[in-house]
Coordinates of C-alpha atoms in Angstrom, one line a residue:
X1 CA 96.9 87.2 38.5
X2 CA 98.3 83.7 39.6
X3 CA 101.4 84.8 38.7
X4 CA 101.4 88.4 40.8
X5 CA 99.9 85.9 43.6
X6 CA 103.1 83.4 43.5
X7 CA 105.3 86.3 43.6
X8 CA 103.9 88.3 46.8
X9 CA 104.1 84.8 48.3
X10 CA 107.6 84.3 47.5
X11 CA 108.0 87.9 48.7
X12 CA 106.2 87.1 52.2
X13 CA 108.4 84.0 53.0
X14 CA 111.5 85.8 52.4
X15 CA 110.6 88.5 54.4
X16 CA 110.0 86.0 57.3
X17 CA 113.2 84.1 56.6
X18 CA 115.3 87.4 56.6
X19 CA 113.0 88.3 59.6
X20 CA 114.3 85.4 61.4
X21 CA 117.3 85.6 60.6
X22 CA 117.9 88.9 62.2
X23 CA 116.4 87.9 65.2
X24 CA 118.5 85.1 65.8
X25 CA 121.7 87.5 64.5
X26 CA 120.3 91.0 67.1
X27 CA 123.7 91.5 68.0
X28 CA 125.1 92.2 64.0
X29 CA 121.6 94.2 63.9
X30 CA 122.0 96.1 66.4
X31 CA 126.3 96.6 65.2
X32 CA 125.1 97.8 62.4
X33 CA 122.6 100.4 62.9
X34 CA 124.6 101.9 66.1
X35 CA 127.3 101.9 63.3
X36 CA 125.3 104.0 60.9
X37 CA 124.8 106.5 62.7
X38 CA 128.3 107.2 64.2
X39 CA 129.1 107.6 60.4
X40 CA 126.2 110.2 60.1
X41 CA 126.8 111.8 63.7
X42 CA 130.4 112.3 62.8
X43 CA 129.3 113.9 59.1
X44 CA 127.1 116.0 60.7
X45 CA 130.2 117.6 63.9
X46 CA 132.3 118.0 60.6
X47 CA 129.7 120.2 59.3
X48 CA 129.3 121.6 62.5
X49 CA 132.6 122.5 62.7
X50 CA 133.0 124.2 59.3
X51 CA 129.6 126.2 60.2
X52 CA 131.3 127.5 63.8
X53 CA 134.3 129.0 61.1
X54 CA 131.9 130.6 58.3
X55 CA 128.6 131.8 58.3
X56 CA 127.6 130.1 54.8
X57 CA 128.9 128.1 52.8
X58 CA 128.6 129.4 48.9
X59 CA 125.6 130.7 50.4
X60 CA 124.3 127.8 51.8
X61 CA 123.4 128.0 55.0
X62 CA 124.4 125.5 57.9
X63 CA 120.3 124.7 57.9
X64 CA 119.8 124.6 54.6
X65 CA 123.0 122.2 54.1
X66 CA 121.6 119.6 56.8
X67 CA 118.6 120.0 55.0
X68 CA 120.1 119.0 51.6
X69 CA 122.0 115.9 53.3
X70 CA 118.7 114.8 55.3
X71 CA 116.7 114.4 51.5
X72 CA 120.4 112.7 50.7
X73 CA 119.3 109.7 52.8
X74 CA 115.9 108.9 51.8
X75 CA 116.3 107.6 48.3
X76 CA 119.4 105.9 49.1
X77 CA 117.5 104.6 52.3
X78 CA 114.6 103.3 50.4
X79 CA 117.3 101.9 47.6
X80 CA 118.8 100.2 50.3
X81 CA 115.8 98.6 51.9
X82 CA 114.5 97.5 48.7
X83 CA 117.4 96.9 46.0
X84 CA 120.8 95.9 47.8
X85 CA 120.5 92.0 47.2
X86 CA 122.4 93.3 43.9
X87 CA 125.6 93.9 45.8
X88 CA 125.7 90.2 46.4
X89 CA 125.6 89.5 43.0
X90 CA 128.6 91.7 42.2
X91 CA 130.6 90.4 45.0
X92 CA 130.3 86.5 46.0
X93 CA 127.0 84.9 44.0
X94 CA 128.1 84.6 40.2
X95 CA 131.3 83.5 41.7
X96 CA 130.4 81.2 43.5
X97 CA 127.9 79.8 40.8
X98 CA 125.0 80.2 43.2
X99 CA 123.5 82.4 40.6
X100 CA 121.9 78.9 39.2
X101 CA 119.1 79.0 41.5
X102 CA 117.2 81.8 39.8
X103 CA 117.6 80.2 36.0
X104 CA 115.5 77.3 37.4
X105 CA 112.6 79.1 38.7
X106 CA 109.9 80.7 36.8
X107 CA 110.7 84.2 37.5
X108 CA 112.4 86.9 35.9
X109 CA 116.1 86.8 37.5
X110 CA 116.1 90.7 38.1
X111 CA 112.9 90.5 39.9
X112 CA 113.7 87.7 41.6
X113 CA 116.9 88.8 42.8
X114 CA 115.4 92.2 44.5
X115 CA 113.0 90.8 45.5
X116 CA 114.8 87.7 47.4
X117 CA 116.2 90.5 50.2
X118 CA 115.6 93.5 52.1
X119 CA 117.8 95.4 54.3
X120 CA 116.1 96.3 57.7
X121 CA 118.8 98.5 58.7
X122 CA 118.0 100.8 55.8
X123 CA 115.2 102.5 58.1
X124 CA 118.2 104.0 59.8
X125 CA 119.3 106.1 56.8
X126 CA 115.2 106.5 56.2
X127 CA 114.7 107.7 60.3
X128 CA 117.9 109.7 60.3
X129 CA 116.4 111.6 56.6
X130 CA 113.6 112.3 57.8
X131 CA 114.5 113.6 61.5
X132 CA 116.8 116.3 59.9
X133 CA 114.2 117.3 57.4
X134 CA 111.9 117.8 60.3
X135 CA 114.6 119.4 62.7
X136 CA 115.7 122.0 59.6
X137 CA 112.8 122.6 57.4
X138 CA 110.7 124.7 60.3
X139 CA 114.2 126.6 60.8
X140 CA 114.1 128.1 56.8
X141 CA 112.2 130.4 55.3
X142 CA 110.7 127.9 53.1
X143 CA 107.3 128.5 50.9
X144 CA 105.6 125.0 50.7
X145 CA 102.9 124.4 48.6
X146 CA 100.6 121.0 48.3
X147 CA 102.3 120.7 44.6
X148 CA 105.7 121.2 46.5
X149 CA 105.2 118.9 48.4
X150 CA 103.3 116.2 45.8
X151 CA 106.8 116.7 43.5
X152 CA 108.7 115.8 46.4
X153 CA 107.0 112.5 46.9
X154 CA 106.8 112.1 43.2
X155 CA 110.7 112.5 42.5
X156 CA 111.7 110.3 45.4
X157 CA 111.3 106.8 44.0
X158 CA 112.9 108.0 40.3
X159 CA 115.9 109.4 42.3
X160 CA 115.9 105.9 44.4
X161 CA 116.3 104.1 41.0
X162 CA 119.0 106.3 39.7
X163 CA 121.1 104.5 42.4
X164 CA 119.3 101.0 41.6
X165 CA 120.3 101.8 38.0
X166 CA 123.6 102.2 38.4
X167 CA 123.8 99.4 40.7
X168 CA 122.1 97.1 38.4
X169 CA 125.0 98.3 35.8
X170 CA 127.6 97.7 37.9
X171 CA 126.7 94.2 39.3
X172 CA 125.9 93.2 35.8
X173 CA 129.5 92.9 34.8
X174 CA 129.9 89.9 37.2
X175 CA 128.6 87.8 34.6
X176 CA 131.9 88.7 32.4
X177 CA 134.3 89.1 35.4
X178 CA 132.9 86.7 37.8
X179 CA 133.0 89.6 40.5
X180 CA 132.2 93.4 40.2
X181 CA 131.7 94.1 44.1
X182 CA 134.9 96.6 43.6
X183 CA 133.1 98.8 40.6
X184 CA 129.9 99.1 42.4
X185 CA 131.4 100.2 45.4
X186 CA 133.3 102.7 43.2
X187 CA 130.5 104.1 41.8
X188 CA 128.8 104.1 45.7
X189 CA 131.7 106.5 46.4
X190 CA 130.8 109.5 44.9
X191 CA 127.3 109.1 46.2
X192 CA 128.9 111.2 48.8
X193 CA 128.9 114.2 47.0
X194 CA 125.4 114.3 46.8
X195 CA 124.8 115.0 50.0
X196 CA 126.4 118.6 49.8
X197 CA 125.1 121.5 47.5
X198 CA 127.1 121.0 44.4
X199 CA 127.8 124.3 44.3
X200 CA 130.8 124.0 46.3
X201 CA 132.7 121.6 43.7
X202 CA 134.6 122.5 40.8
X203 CA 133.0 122.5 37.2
X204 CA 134.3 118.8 36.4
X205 CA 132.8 117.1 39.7
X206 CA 129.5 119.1 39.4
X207 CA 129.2 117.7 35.8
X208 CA 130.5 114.3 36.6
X209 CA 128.0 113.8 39.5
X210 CA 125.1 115.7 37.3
X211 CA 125.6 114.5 34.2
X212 CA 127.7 110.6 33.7
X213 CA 127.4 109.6 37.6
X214 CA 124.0 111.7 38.2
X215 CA 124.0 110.9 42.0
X216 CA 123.4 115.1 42.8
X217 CA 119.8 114.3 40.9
X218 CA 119.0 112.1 43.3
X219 CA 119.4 114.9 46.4
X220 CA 120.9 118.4 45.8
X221 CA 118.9 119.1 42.8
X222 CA 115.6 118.2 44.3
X223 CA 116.4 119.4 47.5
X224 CA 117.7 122.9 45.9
X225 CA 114.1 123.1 44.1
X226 CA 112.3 122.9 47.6
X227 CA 114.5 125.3 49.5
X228 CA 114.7 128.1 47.1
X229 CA 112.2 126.7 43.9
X230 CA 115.4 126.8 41.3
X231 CA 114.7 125.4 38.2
X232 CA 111.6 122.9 38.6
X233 CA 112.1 121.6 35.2
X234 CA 115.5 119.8 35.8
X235 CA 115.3 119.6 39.6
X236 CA 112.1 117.4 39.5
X237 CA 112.7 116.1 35.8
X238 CA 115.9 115.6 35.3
X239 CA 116.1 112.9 37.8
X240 CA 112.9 111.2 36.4
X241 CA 114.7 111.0 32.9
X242 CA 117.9 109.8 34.5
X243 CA 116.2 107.3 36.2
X244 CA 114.3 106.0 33.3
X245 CA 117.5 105.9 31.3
X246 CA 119.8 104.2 33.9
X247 CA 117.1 101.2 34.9
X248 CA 116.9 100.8 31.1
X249 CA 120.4 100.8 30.5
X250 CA 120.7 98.2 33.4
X251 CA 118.1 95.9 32.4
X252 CA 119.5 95.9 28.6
X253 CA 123.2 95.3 30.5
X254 CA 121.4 92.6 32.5
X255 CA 120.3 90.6 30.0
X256 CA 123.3 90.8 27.5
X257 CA 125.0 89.2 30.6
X258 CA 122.7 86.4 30.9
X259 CA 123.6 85.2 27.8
X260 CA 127.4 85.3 28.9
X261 CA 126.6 83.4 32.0
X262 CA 128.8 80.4 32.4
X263 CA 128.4 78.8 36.2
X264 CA 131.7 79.2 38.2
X265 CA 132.3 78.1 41.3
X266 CA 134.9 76.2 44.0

């Protein structure tokens, strides 16, 4: 119990300190989330524009596809708010040897690393989910259900640690390399593909981004069981299993790389 206590406090003062710290910075703030969404405003015209041409797309409709990219955004969001402290690891704090603060505190130095930051303008991507959810879900012919709805809550945080798995992976081999910021951002990439039905890609991708990179169980998958109730086993448990596997894989990749710590620096 003292221990939980010491770690919320930890938790509270660097909330404040990151709190401050975008206060005095409002203008990067502010850069940032008007910069997100001109990324997500021109996704969405591009869509736009290839819905004016066909009426569907592999028989998706222009609703059901905005739909699909909305529930796209919410576990990356909430991966983002909570989680992205790991992309410094992979690009600047093993290098630098300023990974030595968290081997001197009595903490675990996963925990502590996730829990050292969060990322306020994640509640873009969260706001901009949830507003086209809202703006396409009245729009479809959609059955909900209270269990619909309860597996849609339930699968959200498993598909937000598929992408902390990966990332965990990823920023791991910094303690070999010294830097890994490159191969996270790699695997980032074809996070994009998950937020389009993957019906559209070619056999490869779709098993590439289902199976080895399983970013479409984080979105299409899920969203795919909600629109049109497809497959409930593998939409709502494939993505728990993934999950489950990846954060383990992660934390075993984690740890193997502790031991091949050696502090760098200039």
């Amino acid at each position: 119990m003292k221990k939980l206590k010491r770690v919320f406090r930890l938790y509270r003062i660097f909330v404040a300190q990151k709190l401050k710290r975008m206060m005095e910075y409002k203008g990067d703030f502010l850069i940032g989330i008007v910069g997100f969404f001109m990324v997500q405003v021109t996704n969405l015209l591009f869509l736009w524009t290839v819905f004016r041409q066909i009426p569907a797309l592999m028989g998706w409709s222009v609703n059901e596809v905005v739909f699909i990219y909305g529930f796209s955004l919410l576990p990356k969001g909430i991966d983002h708010l909570l989680f992205d402290n790991l992309w410094a690891i992979g690009h600047y704090i093993v290098r630098k040897g300023e990974f030595d603060k968290y081997l001197t505190r009595p903490m675990n130095t996963l925990f502590h690393v996730i829990i050292e930051e969060f990322q306020v303008e994640a509640f873009g991507e969260l706001v901009m989910g949830i507003g086209l959810i809202a703006v396409t879900a009245p729009q479809l012919a959609v059955e909900w259900s209270a269990l619909k709805i309860m597996l849609a809550l339930l699968v959200l945080p498993f598909a937000s640690l598929i992408y902390t798995g990966i990332k965990t992976i990823t920023a791991s081999v910094a303690f070999w390399s010294k830097r890994s910021g490159n191969i996270i951002y790699m695997f980032y990439m074809v996070s994009d593909f998950a937020k389009y039905p993957v019906t559209i890609y070619n056999r490869v991708v779709r098993d590439i981004i289902t199976f080895f990179i399983p970013f479409a169980l984080t979105a299409y998958y899920p969203a795919a069981f909600l629109l049109r109730g497809e497959n409930p086993l593998f939409s709502i448990g494939m993505p728990v299993l993934a999950a489950a596997v990846l954060m383990t894989a992660g934390i075993i990749v984690w740890h193997r790389g502790l031991r091949a710590y050696e502090s760098a620096g200039s």
